[in-house]
């Protein structure tokens, strides 16, 4: 980069620092040098995957906002289902089914945790064992 009035470009880091960094890098064994390096293709694949994940996140957020608006129109403004388009109703039905499925998964998970906790609770011995007398008759 050139500063006003300078004939030589300003390089950060400076030329000697750059040469030192390059020499330091080249002093590492080949295996260490290439350990964290990736090809352009691998980098682009990783970047595309990250961007796709971000896009999906924004699509979900937009869908949630759209469905919340539809539900608001129905609930707060007293609109009937007749005032919605067929596409809106299909989207709303799909959204509600998706939320129902998520709730069912959460319920199953919580029930599974409760069951696991029930199995891990210490067994309380019967009174006969505690007092030294057996509760069973011989």
Tab-separated table of C-alpha atoms in Angstrom:
chain	number	residue	atom	x	y	z
A	1	UNK	CA	0.000	0.000	0.000
A	2	UNK	CA	1.359	3.408	-0.910
A	3	UNK	CA	1.121	6.390	1.440
A	4	UNK	CA	0.784	9.860	0.018
A	5	UNK	CA	4.193	11.227	-0.913
A	6	UNK	CA	5.975	7.872	-0.503
A	7	UNK	CA	7.656	6.158	-3.417
A	8	UNK	CA	7.861	2.743	-1.710
A	9	UNK	CA	4.863	0.734	-0.603
A	10	UNK	CA	4.246	0.174	3.098
A	11	UNK	CA	4.214	-3.552	3.748
A	12	UNK	CA	2.926	-5.033	6.956
A	13	UNK	CA	4.757	-6.953	8.246
A	14	UNK	CA	7.951	-5.375	6.946
A	15	UNK	CA	10.088	-7.129	4.349
A	16	UNK	CA	12.614	-8.452	6.926
A	17	UNK	CA	9.763	-9.701	9.155
A	18	UNK	CA	8.129	-11.355	6.158
A	19	UNK	CA	11.377	-13.073	5.199
A	20	UNK	CA	11.837	-14.238	8.802
A	21	UNK	CA	8.283	-15.649	8.904
A	22	UNK	CA	8.838	-17.469	5.615
A	23	UNK	CA	12.144	-18.948	6.808
A	24	UNK	CA	10.503	-20.003	10.075
A	25	UNK	CA	7.655	-21.691	8.170
A	26	UNK	CA	10.061	-23.454	5.826
A	27	UNK	CA	12.127	-24.724	8.760
A	28	UNK	CA	9.219	-26.907	9.914
A	29	UNK	CA	9.115	-30.475	8.626
A	30	UNK	CA	6.863	-30.982	5.596
A	31	UNK	CA	4.343	-32.988	7.652
A	32	UNK	CA	3.878	-30.145	10.155
A	33	UNK	CA	3.661	-27.531	7.419
A	34	UNK	CA	0.867	-29.288	5.595
A	35	UNK	CA	-0.927	-30.496	8.735
A	36	UNK	CA	-3.396	-27.617	8.973
A	37	UNK	CA	-3.291	-26.552	5.359
A	38	UNK	CA	-6.203	-27.326	3.128
A	39	UNK	CA	-6.762	-27.220	-0.564
A	40	UNK	CA	-8.783	-24.474	-2.147
A	41	UNK	CA	-11.462	-27.045	-2.943
A	42	UNK	CA	-11.658	-28.271	0.677
A	43	UNK	CA	-11.784	-24.693	1.941
A	44	UNK	CA	-14.595	-23.826	-0.455
A	45	UNK	CA	-16.553	-26.975	0.497
A	46	UNK	CA	-16.254	-26.066	4.175
A	47	UNK	CA	-17.219	-22.453	3.516
A	48	UNK	CA	-20.237	-23.507	1.411
A	49	UNK	CA	-21.372	-25.895	4.154
A	50	UNK	CA	-21.131	-23.145	6.760
A	51	UNK	CA	-23.006	-20.691	4.537
A	52	UNK	CA	-25.670	-23.324	3.777
A	53	UNK	CA	-26.144	-23.892	7.509
A	54	UNK	CA	-26.506	-20.150	8.046
A	55	UNK	CA	-28.983	-19.907	5.169
A	56	UNK	CA	-31.053	-22.741	6.659
A	57	UNK	CA	-31.021	-20.976	10.026
A	58	UNK	CA	-32.353	-17.782	8.444
A	59	UNK	CA	-34.967	-19.712	6.457
A	60	UNK	CA	-36.225	-21.345	9.694
A	61	UNK	CA	-36.294	-17.973	11.423
A	62	UNK	CA	-38.230	-16.391	8.540
A	63	UNK	CA	-40.672	-19.299	8.507
A	64	UNK	CA	-41.218	-18.964	12.262
A	65	UNK	CA	-41.838	-15.235	11.902
A	66	UNK	CA	-44.255	-15.780	9.015
A	67	UNK	CA	-46.194	-18.437	10.930
A	68	UNK	CA	-46.293	-16.279	14.067
A	69	UNK	CA	-47.738	-13.464	11.954
A	70	UNK	CA	-50.394	-15.785	10.525
A	71	UNK	CA	-51.295	-17.033	13.998
A	72	UNK	CA	-51.406	-13.446	15.243
A	73	UNK	CA	-53.758	-12.483	12.425
A	74	UNK	CA	-55.981	-15.431	13.318
A	75	UNK	CA	-55.948	-14.994	17.084
A	76	UNK	CA	-55.583	-11.266	17.761
A	77	UNK	CA	-57.360	-9.774	14.770
A	78	UNK	CA	-60.196	-12.276	14.788
A	79	UNK	CA	-59.602	-13.370	11.213
A	80	UNK	CA	-61.256	-16.599	10.208
A	81	UNK	CA	-59.562	-19.335	8.249
A	82	UNK	CA	-61.660	-18.286	5.261
A	83	UNK	CA	-59.543	-15.109	5.036
A	84	UNK	CA	-56.333	-17.079	4.519
A	85	UNK	CA	-55.092	-18.274	1.168
A	86	UNK	CA	-54.777	-21.985	0.495
A	87	UNK	CA	-50.956	-21.687	0.499
A	88	UNK	CA	-51.008	-19.916	3.869
A	89	UNK	CA	-53.210	-22.622	5.346
A	90	UNK	CA	-50.963	-25.380	3.965
A	91	UNK	CA	-47.881	-23.632	5.347
A	92	UNK	CA	-49.579	-23.168	8.706
A	93	UNK	CA	-50.661	-26.815	8.846
A	94	UNK	CA	-47.162	-27.983	7.977
A	95	UNK	CA	-45.674	-25.665	10.613
A	96	UNK	CA	-48.059	-26.873	13.310
A	97	UNK	CA	-47.370	-30.521	12.452
A	98	UNK	CA	-43.641	-29.805	12.681
A	99	UNK	CA	-44.078	-28.176	16.098
A	100	UNK	CA	-46.250	-31.083	17.262
A	101	UNK	CA	-43.524	-33.523	16.200
A	102	UNK	CA	-40.900	-31.486	18.086
A	103	UNK	CA	-43.095	-31.508	21.206
A	104	UNK	CA	-43.610	-35.271	20.961
A	105	UNK	CA	-39.838	-35.751	20.735
A	106	UNK	CA	-39.328	-33.558	23.806
A	107	UNK	CA	-42.000	-35.449	25.724
A	108	UNK	CA	-40.389	-38.782	24.837
A	109	UNK	CA	-36.996	-37.439	25.883
A	110	UNK	CA	-38.296	-36.164	29.242
A	111	UNK	CA	-40.158	-39.407	29.862
A	112	UNK	CA	-36.981	-41.315	29.063
A	113	UNK	CA	-35.060	-39.203	31.573
A	114	UNK	CA	-37.732	-39.749	34.206
A	115	UNK	CA	-37.634	-43.477	33.574
A	116	UNK	CA	-33.841	-43.536	33.795
A	117	UNK	CA	-33.956	-41.595	37.061
A	118	UNK	CA	-36.554	-44.022	38.388
A	119	UNK	CA	-34.245	-46.952	37.596
A	120	UNK	CA	-31.263	-45.240	39.237
A	121	UNK	CA	-33.014	-44.418	42.512
A	122	UNK	CA	-31.653	-46.376	45.453
A	123	UNK	CA	-33.913	-49.202	46.505
A	124	UNK	CA	-35.509	-48.618	49.877
A	125	UNK	CA	-35.309	-51.820	51.914
A	126	UNK	CA	-38.461	-53.100	53.555
A	127	UNK	CA	-39.050	-52.391	57.231
A	128	UNK	CA	-38.112	-55.942	58.280
A	129	UNK	CA	-34.577	-55.432	56.993
A	130	UNK	CA	-34.165	-52.139	58.840
A	131	UNK	CA	-35.340	-53.421	62.250
A	132	UNK	CA	-33.556	-56.709	61.957
A	133	UNK	CA	-36.724	-58.708	61.492
A	134	UNK	CA	-37.783	-60.151	58.198
A	135	UNK	CA	-41.144	-59.032	56.890
A	136	UNK	CA	-41.610	-62.462	55.370
A	137	UNK	CA	-42.951	-65.283	57.519
A	138	UNK	CA	-41.180	-68.643	57.596
